[in-house]
Short mmCIF file of C-alpha atoms in Angstrom, two decimals:
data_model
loop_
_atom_site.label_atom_id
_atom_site.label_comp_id
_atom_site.label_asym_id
_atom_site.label_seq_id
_atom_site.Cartn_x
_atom_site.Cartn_y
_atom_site.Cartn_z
CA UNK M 950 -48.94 9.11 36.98
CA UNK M 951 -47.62 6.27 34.84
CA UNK M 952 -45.58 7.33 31.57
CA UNK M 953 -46.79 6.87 28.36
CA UNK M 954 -46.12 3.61 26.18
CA UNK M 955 -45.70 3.81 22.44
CA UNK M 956 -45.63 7.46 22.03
CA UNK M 957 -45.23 9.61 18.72
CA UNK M 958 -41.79 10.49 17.91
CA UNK M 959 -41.28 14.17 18.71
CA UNK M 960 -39.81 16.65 16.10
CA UNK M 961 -36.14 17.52 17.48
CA UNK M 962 -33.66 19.80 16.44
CA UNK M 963 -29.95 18.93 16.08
CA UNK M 964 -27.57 21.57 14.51
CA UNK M 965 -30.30 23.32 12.68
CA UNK M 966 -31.77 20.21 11.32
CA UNK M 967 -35.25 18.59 11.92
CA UNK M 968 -35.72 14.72 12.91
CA UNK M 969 -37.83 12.11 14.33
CA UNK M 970 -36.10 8.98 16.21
CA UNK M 971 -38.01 5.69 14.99
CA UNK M 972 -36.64 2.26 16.09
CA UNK M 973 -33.07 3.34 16.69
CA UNK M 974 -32.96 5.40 13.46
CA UNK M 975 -33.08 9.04 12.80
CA UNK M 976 -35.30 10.89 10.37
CA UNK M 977 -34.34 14.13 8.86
CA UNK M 978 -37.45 16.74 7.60
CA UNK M 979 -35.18 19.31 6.41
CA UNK M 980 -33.87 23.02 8.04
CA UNK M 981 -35.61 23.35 11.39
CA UNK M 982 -38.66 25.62 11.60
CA UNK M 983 -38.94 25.38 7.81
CA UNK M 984 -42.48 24.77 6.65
CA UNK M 985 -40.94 22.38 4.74
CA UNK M 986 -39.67 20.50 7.72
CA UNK M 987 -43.03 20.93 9.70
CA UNK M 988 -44.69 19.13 6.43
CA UNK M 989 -42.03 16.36 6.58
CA UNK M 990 -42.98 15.92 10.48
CA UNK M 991 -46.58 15.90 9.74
CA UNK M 992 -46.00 13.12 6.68
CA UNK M 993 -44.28 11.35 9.54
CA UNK M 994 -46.74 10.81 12.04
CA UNK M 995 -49.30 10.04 9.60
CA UNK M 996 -47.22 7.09 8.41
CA UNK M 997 -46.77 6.27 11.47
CA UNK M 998 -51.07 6.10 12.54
CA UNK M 999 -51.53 4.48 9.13
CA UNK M 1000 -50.02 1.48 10.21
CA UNK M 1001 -46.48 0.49 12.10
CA UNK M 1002 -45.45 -1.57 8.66
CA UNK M 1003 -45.63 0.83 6.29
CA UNK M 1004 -42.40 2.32 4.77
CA UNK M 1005 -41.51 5.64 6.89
CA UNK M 1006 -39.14 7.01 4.31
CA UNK M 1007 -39.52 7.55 0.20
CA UNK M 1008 -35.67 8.55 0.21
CA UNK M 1009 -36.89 12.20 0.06
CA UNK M 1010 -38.68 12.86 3.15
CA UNK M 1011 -36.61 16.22 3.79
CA UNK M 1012 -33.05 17.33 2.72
CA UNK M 1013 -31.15 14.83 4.35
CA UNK M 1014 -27.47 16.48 4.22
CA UNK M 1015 -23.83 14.89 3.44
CA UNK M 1016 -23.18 15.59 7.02
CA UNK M 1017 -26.36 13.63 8.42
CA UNK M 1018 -25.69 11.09 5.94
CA UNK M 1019 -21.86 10.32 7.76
CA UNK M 1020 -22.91 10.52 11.11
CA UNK M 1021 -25.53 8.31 10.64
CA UNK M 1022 -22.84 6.16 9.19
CA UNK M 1023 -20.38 6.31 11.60
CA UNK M 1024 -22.99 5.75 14.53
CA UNK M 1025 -24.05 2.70 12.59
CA UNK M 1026 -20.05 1.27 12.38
CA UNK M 1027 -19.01 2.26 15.74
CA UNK M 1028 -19.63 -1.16 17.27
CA UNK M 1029 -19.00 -3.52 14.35
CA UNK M 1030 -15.61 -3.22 13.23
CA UNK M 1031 -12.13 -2.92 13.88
CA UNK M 1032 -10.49 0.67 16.02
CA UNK M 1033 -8.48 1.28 13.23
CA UNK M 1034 -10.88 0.98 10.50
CA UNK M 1035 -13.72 2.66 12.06
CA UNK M 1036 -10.91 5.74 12.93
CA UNK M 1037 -10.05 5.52 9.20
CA UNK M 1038 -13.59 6.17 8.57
CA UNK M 1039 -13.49 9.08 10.71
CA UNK M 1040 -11.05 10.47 9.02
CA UNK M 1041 -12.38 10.13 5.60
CA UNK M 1042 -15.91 11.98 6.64
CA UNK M 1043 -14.09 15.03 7.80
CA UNK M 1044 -12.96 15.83 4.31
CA UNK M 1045 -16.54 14.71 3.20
CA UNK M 1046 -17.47 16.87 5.66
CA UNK M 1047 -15.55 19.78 5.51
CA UNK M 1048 -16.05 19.75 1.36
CA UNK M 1049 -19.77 19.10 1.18
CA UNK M 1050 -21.41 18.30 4.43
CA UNK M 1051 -24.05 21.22 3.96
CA UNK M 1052 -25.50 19.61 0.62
CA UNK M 1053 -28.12 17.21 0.24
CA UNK M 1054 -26.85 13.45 -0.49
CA UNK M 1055 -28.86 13.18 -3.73
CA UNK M 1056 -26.97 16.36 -5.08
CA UNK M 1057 -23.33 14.89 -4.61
CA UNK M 1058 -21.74 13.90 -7.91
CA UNK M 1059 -18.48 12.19 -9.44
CA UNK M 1060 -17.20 15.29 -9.86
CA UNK M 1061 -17.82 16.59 -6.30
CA UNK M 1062 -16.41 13.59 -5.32
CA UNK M 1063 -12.92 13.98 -6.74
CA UNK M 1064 -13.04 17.58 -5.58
CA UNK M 1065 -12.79 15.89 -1.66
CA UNK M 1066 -9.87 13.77 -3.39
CA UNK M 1067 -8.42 16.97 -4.29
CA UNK M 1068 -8.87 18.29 -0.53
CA UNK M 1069 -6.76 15.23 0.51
CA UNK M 1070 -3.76 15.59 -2.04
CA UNK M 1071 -3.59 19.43 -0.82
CA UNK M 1072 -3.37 18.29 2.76
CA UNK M 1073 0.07 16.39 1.51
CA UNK M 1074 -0.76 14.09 5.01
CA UNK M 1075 -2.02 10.97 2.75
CA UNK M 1076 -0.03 9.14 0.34
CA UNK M 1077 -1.68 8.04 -2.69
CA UNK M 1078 -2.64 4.36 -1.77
CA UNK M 1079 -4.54 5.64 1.49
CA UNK M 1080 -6.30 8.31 -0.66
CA UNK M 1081 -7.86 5.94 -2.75
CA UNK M 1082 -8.49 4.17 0.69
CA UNK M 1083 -10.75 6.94 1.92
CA UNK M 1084 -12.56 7.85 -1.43
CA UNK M 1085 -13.59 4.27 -1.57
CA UNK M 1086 -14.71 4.49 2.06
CA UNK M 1087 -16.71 7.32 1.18
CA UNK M 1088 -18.10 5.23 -1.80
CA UNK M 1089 -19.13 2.84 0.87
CA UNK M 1090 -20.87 5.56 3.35
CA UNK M 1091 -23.30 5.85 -0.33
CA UNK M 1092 -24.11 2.66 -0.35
CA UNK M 1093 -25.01 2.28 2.76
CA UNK M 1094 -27.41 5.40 2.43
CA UNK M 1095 -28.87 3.66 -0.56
CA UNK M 1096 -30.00 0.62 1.45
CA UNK M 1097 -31.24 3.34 4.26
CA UNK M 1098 -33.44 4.51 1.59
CA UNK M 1099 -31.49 7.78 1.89
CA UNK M 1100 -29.70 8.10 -1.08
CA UNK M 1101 -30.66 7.20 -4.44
CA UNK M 1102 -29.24 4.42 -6.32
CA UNK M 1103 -28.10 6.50 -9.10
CA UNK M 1104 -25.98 8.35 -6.83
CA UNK M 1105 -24.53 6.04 -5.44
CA UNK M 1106 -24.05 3.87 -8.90
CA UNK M 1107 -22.11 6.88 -10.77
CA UNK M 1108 -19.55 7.32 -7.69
CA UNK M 1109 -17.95 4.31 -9.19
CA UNK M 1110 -16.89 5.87 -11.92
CA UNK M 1111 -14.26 7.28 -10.00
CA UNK M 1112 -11.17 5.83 -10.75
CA UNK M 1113 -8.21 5.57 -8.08
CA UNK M 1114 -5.51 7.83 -8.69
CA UNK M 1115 -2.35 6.01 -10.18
CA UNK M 1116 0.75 5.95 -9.61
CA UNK M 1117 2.85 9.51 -10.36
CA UNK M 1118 -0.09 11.17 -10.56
CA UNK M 1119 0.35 15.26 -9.81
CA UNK M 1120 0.82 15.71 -6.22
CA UNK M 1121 0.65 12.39 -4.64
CA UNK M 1122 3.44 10.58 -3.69
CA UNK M 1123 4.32 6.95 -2.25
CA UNK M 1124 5.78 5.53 0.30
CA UNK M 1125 9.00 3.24 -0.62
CA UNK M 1126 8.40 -0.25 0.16
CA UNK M 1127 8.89 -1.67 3.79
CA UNK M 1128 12.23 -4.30 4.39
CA UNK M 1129 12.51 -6.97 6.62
CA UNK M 1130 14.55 -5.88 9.72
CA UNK M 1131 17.63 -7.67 9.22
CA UNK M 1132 18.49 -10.68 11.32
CA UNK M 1133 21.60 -9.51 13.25
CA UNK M 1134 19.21 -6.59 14.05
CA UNK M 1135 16.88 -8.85 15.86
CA UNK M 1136 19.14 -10.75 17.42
CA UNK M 1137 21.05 -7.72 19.04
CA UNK M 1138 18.21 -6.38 20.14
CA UNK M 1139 16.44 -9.26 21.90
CA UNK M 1140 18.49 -9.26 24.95
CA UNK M 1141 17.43 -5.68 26.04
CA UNK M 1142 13.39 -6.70 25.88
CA UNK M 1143 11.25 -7.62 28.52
CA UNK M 1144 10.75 -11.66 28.13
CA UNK M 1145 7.26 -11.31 27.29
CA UNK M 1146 8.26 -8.34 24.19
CA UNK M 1147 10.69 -10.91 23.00
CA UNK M 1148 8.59 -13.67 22.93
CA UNK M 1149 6.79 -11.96 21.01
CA UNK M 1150 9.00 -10.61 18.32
CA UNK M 1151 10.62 -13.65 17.74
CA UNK M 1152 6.66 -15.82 17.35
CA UNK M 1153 6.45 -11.92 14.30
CA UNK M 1154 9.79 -12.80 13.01
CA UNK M 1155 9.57 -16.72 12.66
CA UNK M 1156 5.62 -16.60 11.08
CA UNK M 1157 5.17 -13.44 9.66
CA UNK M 1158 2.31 -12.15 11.61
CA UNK M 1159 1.65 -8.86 11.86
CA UNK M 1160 1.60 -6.70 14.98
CA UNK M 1161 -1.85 -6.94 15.67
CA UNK M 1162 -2.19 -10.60 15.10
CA UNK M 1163 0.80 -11.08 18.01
CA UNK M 1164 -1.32 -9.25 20.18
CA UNK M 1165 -4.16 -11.37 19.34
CA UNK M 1166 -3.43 -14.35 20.47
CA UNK M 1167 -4.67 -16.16 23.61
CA UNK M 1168 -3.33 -18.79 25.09
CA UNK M 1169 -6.49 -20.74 24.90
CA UNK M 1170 -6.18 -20.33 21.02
CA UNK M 1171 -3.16 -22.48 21.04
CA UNK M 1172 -3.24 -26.27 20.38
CA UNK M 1173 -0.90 -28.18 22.69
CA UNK M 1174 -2.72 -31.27 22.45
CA UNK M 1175 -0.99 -32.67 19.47
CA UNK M 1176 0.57 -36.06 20.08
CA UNK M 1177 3.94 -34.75 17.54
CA UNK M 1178 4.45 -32.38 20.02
CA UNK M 1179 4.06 -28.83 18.17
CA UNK M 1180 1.80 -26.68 18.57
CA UNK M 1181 -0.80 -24.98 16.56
CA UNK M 1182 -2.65 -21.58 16.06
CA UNK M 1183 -4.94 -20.54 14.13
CA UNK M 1184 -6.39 -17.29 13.74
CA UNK M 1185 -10.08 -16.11 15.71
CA UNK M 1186 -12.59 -14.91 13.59
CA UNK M 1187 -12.16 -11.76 15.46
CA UNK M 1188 -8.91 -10.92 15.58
#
């Protein structure tokens, strides 16, 4: 027997919460086996059979939770960014998370919002400057739910009025200022690395790149063409 084309979502269950998959994109109805959720559902499909076009979501169809919010996030950013960044994300949504993740997105607030900031300073892991980092990546997460039709604009609008923490505020600290490596330093050490390591640390030392950007480069990115001789690099949009 053939399978089915174009079939209506089905009503799923994923940690005790009710959703639909539509084009790629989840949608929440609230607590599973909720009457609530099974009205959400129902809403759904009829949306759905009263024409493909029609807007699926009011930005209240169910509770859509904190939690749900990040995930849906983080599955969005997993492909279109930098390791580091999308890690730094990560690590910003567990102390969403772990603070709020059981509330709906609509109920979070400025002043639950410094409360995670105050989760981070008690940690003592994060310096100041990378706290204010993650509250404005968590800012961002809002935003994004706002264009998602998840969260409401006035939500996200008042999380701006969260200032960053400044300097010598109570419990933060900072970290003192990096140095150069000192020149001697560099040169001593250049005969113990591998040709390829030293290559590289002296192309850091003599531009200023930073680590990332050395292992960047390609040799097809270089410009060797030049009748003066030198050679040129420039950056790929990518790295």
């Amino acid at each position: 027997m053939p399978k089915l084309k174009n079939r209506l979502p089905k009503n799923c269950r994923d940690r005790n919460q009710a959703f639909s998959k539509h084009n790629g994109k989840r949608i929440y109805h609230g607590v599973w086996g909720t009457p609530e959720a099974e009205k959400s559902y129902k809403r759904f499909i009829a949306a759905l059979l009263a024409g493909p076009n029609l807007p699926l979501q009011d930005g209240k169809i169910g509770d859509v939770l904190v939690s749900e919010l990040a995930d849906g996030f983080l599955e969005h950013i997993e492909y279109q960014m930098d390791r580091t960044d999308y890690l730094h994300f990560k690590y910003a949504v567990a102390y969403l998370i772990e603070t709020y993740g059981e509330i709906a997105v609509n109920d979070f607030s400025p002043k639950k919002l410094k409360v995670v900031r105050s989760q981070m300073v008690k940690a003592g892991t994060l310096c100041r400057r990378m706290i204010n980092r993650y509250v404005g990546k968590i800012r961002r997460i809002f935003v994004w739910g706002v264009g998602e039709e998840i969260v409401m604009s006035t939500v996200s609008d008042a999380l701006k009025a969260v200032k960053d923490l400044r300097m010598g505020e109570v419990g933060t600290y900072d970290h003192p200022a990096r140095e150069a490596v000192p020149e001697d330093v560099i040169r001593r050490t250049l005969p113990f690395l591998s040709p390829t390591l030293a290559a590289m640390v002296q192309v850091q030392w003599l531009t200023g790149m930073r680590p990332s950007e050395v292992f960047n480069m390609c040799v097809g990115d270089i410009d060797r063409s030049r009748s003066n001789g030198l050679w040129y690099y420039s950056l790929t949009p990518n790295a």
